[in-house]
PDB file of C-alpha atoms and ligand atoms in Angstrom:
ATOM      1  CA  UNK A1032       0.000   0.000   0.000  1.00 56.00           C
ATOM      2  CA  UNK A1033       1.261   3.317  -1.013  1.00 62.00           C
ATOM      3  CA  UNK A1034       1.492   5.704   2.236  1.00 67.00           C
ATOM      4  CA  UNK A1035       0.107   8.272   1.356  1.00 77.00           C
ATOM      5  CA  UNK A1036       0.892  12.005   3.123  1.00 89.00           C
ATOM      6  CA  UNK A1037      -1.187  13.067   5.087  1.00 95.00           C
ATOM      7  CA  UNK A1038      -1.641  16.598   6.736  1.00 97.00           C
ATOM      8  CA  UNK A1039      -2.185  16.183  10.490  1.00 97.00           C
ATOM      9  CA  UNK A1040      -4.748  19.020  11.553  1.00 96.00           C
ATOM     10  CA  UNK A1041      -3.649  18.703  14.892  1.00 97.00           C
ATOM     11  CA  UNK A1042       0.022  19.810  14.175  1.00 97.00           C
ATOM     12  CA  UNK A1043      -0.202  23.170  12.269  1.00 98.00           C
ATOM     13  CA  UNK A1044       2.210  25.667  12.408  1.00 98.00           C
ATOM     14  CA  UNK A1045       0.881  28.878  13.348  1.00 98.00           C
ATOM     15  CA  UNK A1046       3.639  30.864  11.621  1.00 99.00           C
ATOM     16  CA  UNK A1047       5.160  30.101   8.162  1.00 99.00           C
ATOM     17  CA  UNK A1048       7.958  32.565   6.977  1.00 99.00           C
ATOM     18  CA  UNK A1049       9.670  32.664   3.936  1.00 99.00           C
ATOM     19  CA  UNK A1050      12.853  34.226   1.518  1.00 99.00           C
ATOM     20  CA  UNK A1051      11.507  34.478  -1.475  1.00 99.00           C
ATOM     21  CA  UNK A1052      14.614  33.570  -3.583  1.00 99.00           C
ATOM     22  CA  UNK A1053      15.817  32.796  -7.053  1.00 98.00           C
ATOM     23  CA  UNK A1054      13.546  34.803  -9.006  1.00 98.00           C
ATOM     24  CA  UNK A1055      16.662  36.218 -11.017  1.00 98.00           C
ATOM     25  CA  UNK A1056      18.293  32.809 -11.716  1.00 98.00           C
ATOM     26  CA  UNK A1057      15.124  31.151 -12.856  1.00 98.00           C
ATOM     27  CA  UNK A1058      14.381  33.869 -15.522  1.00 98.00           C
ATOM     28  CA  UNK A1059      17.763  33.197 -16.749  1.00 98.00           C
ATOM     29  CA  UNK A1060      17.487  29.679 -16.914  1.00 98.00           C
ATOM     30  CA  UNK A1061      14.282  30.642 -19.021  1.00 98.00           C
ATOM     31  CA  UNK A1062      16.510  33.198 -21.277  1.00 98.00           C
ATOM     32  CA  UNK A1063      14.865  35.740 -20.209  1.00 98.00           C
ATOM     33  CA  UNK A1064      15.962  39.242 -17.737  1.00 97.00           C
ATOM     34  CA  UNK A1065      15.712  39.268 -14.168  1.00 98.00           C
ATOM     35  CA  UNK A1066      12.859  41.003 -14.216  1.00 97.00           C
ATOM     36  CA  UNK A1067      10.509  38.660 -16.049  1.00 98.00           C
ATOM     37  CA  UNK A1068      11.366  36.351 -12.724  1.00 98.00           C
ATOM     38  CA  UNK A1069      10.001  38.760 -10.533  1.00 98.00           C
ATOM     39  CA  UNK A1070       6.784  39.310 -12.181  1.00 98.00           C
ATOM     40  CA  UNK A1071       6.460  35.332 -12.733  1.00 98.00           C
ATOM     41  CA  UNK A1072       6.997  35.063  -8.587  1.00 98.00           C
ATOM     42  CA  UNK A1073       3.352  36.878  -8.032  1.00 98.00           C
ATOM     43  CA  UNK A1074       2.156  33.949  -9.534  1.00 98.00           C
ATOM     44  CA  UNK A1075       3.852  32.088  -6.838  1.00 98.00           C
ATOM     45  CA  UNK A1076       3.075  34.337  -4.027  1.00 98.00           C
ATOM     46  CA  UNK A1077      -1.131  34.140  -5.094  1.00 98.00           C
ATOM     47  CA  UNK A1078      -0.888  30.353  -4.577  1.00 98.00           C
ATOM     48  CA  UNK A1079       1.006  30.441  -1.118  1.00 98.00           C
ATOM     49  CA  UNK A1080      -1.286  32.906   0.482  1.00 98.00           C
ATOM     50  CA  UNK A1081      -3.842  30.844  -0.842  1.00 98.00           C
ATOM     51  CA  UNK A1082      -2.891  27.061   0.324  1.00 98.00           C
ATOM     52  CA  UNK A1083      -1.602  29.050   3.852  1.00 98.00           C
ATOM     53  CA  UNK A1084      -5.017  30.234   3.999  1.00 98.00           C
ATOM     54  CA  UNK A1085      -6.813  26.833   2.955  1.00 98.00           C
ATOM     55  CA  UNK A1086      -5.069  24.719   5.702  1.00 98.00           C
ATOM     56  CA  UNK A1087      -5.666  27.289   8.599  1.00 97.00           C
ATOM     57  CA  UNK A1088      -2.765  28.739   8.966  1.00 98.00           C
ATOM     58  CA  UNK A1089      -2.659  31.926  11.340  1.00 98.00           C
ATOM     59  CA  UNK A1090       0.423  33.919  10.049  1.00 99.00           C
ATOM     60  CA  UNK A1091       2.702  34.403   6.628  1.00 99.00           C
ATOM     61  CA  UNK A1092       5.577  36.358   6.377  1.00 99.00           C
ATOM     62  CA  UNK A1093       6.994  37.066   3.162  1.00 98.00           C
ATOM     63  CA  UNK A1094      10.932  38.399   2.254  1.00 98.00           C
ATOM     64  CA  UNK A1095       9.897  40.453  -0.296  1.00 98.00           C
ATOM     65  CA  UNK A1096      12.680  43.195   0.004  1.00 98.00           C
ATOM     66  CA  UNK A1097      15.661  43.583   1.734  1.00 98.00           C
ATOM     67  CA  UNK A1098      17.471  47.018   3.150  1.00 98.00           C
ATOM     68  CA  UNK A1099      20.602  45.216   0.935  1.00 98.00           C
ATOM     69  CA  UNK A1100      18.082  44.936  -1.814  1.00 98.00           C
ATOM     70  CA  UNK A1101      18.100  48.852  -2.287  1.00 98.00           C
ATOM     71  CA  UNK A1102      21.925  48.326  -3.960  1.00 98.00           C
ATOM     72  CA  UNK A1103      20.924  46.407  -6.733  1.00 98.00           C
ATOM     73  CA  UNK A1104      21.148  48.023 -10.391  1.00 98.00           C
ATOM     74  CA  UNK A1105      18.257  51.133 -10.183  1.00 98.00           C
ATOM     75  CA  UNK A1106      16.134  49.867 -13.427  1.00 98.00           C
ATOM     76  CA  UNK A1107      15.184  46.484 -10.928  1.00 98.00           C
ATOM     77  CA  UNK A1108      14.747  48.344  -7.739  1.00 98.00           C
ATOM     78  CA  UNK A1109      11.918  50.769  -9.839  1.00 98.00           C
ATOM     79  CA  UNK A1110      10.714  47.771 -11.477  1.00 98.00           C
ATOM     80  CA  UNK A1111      10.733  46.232  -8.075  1.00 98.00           C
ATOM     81  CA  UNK A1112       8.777  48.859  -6.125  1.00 98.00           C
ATOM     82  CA  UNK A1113       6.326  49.550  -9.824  1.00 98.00           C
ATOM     83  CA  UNK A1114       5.446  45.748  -9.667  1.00 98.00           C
ATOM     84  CA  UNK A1115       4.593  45.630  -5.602  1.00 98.00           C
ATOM     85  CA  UNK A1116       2.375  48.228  -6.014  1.00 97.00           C
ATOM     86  CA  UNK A1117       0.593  46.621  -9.333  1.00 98.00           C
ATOM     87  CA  UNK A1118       0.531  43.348  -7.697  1.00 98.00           C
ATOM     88  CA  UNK A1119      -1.276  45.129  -4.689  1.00 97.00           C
ATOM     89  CA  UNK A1120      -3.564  47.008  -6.687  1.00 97.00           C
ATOM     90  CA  UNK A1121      -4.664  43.560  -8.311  1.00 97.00           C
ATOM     91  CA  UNK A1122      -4.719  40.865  -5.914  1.00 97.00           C
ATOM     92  CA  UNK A1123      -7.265  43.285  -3.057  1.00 98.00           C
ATOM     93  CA  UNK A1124     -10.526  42.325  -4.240  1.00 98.00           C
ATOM     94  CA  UNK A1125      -8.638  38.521  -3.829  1.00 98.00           C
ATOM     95  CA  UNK A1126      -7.442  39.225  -0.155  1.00 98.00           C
ATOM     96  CA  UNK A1127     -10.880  41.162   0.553  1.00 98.00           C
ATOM     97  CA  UNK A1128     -12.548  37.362  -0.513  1.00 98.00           C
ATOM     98  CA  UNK A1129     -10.595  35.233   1.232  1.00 98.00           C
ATOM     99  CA  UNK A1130     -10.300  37.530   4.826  1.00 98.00           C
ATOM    100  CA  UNK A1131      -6.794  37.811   3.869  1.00 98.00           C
ATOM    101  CA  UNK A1132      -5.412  40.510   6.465  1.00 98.00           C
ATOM    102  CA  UNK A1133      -2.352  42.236   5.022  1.00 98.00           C
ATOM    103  CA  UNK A1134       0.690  43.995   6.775  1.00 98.00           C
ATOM    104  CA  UNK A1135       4.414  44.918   6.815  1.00 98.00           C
ATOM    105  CA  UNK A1136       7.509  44.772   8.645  1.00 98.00           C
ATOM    106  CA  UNK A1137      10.441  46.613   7.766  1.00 98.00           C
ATOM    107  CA  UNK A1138      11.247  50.054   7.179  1.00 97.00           C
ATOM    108  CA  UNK A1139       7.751  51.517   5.532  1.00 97.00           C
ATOM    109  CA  UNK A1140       9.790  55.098   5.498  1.00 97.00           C
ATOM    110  CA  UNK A1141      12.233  54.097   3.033  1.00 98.00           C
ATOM    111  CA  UNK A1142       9.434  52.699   0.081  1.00 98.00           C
ATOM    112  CA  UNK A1143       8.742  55.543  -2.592  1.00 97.00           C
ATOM    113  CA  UNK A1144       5.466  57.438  -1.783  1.00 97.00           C
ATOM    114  CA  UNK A1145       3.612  55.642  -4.574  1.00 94.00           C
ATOM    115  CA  UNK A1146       4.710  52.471  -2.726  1.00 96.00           C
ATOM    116  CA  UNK A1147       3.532  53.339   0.755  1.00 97.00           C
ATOM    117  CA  UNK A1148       0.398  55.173  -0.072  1.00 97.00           C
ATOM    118  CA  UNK A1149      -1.063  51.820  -1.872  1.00 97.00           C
ATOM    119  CA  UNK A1150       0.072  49.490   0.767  1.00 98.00           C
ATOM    120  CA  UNK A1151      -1.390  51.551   3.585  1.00 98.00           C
ATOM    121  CA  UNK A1152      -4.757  51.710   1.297  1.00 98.00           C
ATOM    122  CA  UNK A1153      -4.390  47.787   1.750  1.00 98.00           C
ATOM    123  CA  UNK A1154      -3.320  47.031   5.186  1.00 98.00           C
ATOM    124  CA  UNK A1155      -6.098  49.182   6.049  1.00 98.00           C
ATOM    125  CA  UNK A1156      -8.533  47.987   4.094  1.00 98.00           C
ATOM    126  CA  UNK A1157      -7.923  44.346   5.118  1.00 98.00           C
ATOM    127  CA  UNK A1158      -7.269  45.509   8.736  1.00 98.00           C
ATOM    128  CA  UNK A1159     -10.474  43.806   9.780  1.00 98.00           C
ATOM    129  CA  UNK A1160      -9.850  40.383   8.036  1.00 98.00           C
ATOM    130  CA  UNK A1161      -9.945  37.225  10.124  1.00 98.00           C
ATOM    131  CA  UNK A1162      -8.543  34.952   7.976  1.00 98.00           C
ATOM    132  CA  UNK A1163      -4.789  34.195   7.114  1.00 98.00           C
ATOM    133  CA  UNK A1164      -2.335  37.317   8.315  1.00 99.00           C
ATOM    134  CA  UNK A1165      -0.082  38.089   5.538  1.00 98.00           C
ATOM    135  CA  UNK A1166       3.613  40.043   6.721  1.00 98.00           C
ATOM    136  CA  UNK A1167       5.187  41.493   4.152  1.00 98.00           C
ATOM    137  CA  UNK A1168       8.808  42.355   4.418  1.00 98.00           C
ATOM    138  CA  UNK A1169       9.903  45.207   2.807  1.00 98.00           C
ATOM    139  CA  UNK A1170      12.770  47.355   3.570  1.00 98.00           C
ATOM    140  CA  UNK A1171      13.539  44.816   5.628  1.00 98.00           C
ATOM    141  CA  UNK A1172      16.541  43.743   7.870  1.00 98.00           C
ATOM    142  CA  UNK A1173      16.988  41.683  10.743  1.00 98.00           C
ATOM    143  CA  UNK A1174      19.662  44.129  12.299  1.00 98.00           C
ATOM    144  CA  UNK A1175      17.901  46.929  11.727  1.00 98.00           C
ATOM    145  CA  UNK A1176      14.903  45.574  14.313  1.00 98.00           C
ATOM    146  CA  UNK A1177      16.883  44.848  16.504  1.00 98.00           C
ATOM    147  CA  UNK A1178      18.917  47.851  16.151  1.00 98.00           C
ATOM    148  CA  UNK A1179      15.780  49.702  16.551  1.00 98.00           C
ATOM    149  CA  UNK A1180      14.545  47.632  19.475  1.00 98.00           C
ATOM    150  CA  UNK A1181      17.961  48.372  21.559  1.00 98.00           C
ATOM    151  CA  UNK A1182      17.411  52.100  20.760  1.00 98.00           C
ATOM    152  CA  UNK A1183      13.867  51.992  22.186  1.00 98.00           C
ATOM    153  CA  UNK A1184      15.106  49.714  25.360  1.00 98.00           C
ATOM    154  CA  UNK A1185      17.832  52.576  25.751  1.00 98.00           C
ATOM    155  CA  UNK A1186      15.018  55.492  25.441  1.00 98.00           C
ATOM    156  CA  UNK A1187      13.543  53.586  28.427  1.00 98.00           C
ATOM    157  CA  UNK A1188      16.311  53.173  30.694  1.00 98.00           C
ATOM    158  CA  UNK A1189      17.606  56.984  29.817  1.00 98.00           C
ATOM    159  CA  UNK A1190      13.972  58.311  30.782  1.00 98.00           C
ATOM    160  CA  UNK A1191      14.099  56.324  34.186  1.00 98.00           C
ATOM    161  CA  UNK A1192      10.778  54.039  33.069  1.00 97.00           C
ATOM    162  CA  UNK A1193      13.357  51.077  32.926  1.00 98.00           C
ATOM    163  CA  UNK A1194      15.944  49.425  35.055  1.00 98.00           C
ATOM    164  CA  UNK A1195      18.903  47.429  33.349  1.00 98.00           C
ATOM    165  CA  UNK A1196      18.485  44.793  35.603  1.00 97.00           C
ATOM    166  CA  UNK A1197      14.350  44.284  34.428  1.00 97.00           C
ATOM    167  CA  UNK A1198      15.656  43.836  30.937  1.00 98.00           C
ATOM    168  CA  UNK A1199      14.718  40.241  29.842  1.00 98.00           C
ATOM    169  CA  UNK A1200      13.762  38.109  26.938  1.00 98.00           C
ATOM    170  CA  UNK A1201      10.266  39.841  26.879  1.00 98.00           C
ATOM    171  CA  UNK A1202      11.436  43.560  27.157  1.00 98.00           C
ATOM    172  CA  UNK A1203      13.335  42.884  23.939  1.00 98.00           C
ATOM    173  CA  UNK A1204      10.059  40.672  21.986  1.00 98.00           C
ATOM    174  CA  UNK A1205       7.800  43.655  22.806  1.00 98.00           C
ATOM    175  CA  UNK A1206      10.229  45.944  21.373  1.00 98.00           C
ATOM    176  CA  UNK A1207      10.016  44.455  17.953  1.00 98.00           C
ATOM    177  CA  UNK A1208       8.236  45.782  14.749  1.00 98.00           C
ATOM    178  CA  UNK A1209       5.343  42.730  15.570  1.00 98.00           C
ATOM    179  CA  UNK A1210       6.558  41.515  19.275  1.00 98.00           C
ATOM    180  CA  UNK A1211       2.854  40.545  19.910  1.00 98.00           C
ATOM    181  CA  UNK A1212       3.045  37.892  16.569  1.00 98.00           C
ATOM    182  CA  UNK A1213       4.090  34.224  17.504  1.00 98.00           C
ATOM    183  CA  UNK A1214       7.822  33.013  16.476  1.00 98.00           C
ATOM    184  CA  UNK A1215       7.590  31.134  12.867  1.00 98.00           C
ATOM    185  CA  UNK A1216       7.528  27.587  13.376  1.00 98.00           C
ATOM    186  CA  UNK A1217       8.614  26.942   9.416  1.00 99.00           C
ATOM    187  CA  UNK A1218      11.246  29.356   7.653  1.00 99.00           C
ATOM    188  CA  UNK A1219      11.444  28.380   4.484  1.00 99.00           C
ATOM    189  CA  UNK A1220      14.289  29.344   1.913  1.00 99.00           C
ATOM    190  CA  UNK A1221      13.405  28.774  -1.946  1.00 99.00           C
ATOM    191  CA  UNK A1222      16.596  29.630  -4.715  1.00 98.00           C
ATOM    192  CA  UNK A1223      18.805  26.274  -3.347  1.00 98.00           C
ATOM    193  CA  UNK A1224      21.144  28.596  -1.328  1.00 98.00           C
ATOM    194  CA  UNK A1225      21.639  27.709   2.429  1.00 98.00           C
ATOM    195  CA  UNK A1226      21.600  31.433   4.191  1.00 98.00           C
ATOM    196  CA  UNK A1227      19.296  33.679   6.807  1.00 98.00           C
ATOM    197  CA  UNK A1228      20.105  37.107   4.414  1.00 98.00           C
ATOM    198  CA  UNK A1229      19.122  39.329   7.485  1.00 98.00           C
ATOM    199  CA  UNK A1230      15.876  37.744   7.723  1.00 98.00           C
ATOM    200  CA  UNK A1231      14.201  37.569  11.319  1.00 98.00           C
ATOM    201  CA  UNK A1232      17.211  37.281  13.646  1.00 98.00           C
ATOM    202  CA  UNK A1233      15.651  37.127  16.501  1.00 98.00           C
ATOM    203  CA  UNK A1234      12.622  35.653  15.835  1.00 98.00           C
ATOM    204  CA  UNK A1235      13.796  32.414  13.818  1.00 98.00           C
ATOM    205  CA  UNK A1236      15.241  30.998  16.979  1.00 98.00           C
ATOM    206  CA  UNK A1237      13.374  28.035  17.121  1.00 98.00           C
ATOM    207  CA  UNK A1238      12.071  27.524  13.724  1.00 98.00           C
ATOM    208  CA  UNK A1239      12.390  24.696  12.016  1.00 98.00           C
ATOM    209  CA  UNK A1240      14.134  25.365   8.711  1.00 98.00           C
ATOM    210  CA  UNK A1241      13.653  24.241   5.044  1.00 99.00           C
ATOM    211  CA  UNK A1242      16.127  24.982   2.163  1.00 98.00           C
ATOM    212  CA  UNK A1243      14.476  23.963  -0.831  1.00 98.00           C
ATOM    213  CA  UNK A1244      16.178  23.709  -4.581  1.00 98.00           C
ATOM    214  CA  UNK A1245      12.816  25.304  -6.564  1.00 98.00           C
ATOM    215  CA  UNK A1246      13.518  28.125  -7.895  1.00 99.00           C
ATOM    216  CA  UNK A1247      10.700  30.598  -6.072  1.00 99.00           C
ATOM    217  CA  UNK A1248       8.642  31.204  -9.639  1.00 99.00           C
ATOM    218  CA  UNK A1249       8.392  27.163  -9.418  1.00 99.00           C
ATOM    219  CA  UNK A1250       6.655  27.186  -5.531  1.00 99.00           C
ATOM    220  CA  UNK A1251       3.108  26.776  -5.399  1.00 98.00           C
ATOM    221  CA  UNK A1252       0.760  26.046  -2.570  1.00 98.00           C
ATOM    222  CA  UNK A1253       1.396  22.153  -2.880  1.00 98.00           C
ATOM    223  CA  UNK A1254       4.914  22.623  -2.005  1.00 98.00           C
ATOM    224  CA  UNK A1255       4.246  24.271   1.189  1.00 98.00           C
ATOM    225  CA  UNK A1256       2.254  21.479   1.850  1.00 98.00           C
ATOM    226  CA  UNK A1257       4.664  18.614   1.667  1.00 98.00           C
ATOM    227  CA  UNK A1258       7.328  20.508   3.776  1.00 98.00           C
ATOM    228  CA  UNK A1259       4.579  21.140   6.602  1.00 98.00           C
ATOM    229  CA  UNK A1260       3.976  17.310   6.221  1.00 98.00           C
ATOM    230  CA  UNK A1261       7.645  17.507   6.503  1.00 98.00           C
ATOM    231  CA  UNK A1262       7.511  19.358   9.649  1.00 98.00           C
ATOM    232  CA  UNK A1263       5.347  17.484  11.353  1.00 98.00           C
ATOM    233  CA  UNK A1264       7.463  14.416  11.371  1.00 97.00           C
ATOM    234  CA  UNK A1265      10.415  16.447  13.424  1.00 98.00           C
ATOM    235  CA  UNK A1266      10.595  16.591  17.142  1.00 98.00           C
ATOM    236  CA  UNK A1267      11.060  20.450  18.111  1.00 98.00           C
ATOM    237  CA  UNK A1268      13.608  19.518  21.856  1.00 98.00           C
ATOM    238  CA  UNK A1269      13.820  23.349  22.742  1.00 98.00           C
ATOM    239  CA  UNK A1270      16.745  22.036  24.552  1.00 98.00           C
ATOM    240  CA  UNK A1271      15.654  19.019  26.149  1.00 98.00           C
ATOM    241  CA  UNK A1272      16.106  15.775  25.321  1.00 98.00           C
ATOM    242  CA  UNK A1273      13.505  13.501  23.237  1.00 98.00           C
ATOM    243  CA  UNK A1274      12.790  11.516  26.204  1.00 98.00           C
ATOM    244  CA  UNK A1275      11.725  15.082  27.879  1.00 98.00           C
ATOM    245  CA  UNK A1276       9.589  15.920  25.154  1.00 97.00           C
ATOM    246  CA  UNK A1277       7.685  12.401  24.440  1.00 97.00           C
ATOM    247  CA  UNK A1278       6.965  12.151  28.136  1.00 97.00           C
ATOM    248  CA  UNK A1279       8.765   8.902  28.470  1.00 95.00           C
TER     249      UNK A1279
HETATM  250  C1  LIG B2066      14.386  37.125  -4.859  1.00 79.26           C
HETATM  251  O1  LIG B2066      14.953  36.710  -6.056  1.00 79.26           O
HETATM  252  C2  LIG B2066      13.650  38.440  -5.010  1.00 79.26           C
HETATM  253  C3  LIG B2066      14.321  39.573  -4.375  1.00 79.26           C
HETATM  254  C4  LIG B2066      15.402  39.516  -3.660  1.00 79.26           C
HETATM  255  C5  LIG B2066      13.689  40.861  -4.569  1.00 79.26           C
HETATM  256  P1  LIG B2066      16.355  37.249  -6.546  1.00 79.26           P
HETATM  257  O2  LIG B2066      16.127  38.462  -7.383  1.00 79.26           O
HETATM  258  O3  LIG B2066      17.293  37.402  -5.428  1.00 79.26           O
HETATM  259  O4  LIG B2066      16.822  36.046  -7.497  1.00 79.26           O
HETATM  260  P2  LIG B2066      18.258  35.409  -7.570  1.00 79.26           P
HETATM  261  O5  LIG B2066      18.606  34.962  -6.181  1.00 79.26           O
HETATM  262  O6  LIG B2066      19.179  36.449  -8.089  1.00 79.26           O
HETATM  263  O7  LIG B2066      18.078  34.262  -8.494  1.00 79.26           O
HETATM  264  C1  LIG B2067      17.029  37.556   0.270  1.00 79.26           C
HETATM  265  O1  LIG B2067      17.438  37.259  -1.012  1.00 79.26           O
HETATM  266  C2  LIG B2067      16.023  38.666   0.232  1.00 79.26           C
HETATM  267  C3  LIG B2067      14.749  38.348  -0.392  1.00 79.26           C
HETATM  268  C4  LIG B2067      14.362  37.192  -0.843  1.00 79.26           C
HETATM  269  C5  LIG B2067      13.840  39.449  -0.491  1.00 79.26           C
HETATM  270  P1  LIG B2067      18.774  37.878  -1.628  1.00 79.26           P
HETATM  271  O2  LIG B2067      18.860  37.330  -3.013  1.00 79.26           O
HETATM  272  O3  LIG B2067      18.767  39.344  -1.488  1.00 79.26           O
HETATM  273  O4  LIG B2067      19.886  37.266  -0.674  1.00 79.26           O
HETATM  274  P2  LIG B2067      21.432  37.041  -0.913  1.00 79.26           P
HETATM  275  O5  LIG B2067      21.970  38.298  -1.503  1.00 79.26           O
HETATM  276  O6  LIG B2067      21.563  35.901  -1.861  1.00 79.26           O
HETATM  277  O7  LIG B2067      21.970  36.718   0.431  1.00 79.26           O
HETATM  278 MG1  LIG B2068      18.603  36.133  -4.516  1.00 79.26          MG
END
């Protein structure tokens, strides 16, 4: 008998985060510009909010753009930022549907006004959503939150409100751009190389990770399927040992 995979409802990640990666390299492949791989990875990115949102899952957060991003050649960064807000401007009416709730992470400040004034429309448009959260990073870098968070834990102690000493795990999570969202359980890397890229420092601690060969125009909702099949076959330890965890 063939055993067949099976999706345990029971054993759902809450959080699935991913680097979007090899969008360049797969146009290539094709013959094509760089570019053409970006606008094939919407495709990709419709059918992974989609699946995330079939099986239940709570959160999504997508590497869409890193601070490091911004030194790539100018023509891709404008096509970039042009196609973000297109792709926005298209897939609402989908989100509104499905109770997709949209928002970011990263540095909003640094996105061209065009840019910011459409995603704002949607975040707060879809603000009310209870279906699948959707996190997109843009602008993004895992130094720069915490970076951020240490300046806002040093505003505190300066102003008195905070003692050294209280400092502790939670001080820093609440001091992040989404503290109050749950760690990812899955981080996911598409593009076959085997690298964080600034991506959720802190918040990746525990995660299990995935580094997958598909190129991320290739990744549809079927592949983030068999790695959270995937996932539920390993024993998260925390630390302890796998007697510990199995109760034995
Ligand atoms: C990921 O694909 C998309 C962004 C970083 C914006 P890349 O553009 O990095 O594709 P590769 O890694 O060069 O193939
Ligand atoms: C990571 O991919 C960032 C995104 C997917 C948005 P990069 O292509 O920028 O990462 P490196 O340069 O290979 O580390
Ligand atoms: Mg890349």
């Amino acid at each position: 008998m063939i055993n067949e995979r099976v999706l345990d409802k029971e054993k759902m990640p809450k959080h699935i985060a991913i680097i979007m990666d090899g969008n360049g390299r797969w146009a290539q492949q094709h013959g094509h510009e760089r570019t053409f791989g970006h606008q094939n990875g919407v495709e990709a990115v419709r059918s992974v909010i989609e699946g995330a949102g079939e099986m239940g899952i709570q959160y999504l957060t997508l590497y869409a753009f890193s601070t490091e991003n911004w030194n790539r050649p100018k023509a891709e960064v404008e096509m970039l930022m042009s196609l973000l807000v297109k792709s926005i401007r298209n897939e609402l009416e989908r989100l509104m549907k499905n109770q997709v709730r949209l928002m970011m992470t990263g540095r909003m400040e640094d996105l061209p006004e065009s840019c910011r004034k459409e995603l704002q429309d949607a975040i707060d448009q879809t603000a009310q959503n209870k279906g699948l959260t959707v996190v997109l990073a843009l602008s993004y870098s895992g130094r720069a939150e915490l970076t951020d968070m240490a300046k806002a834990v040093a505003a505190d102690v300066a102003a008195g409100r905070l003692a050294p000493e209280q400092v502790t795990d939670q001080t820093v999570q609440e001091r992040l751009y989404h503290g109050d969202i749950p760690d990812p359980d899955i981080l996911i890397r598409t593009g076959g190389d085997f690298r964080i890229s600034n991506f959720l420092l802190w918040e990746v601690a525990y995660a299990e990770l995935f580094f997958v060969p598909t190129m991320w125009p290739d990744f549809r909702k079927d592949d983030l399927r068999e790695i959270i099949i995937d996932f539920q076959s390993r024993e998260r330890r925390y630390g302890k040992t796998g007697e510990q965890v199995r109760g034995e």
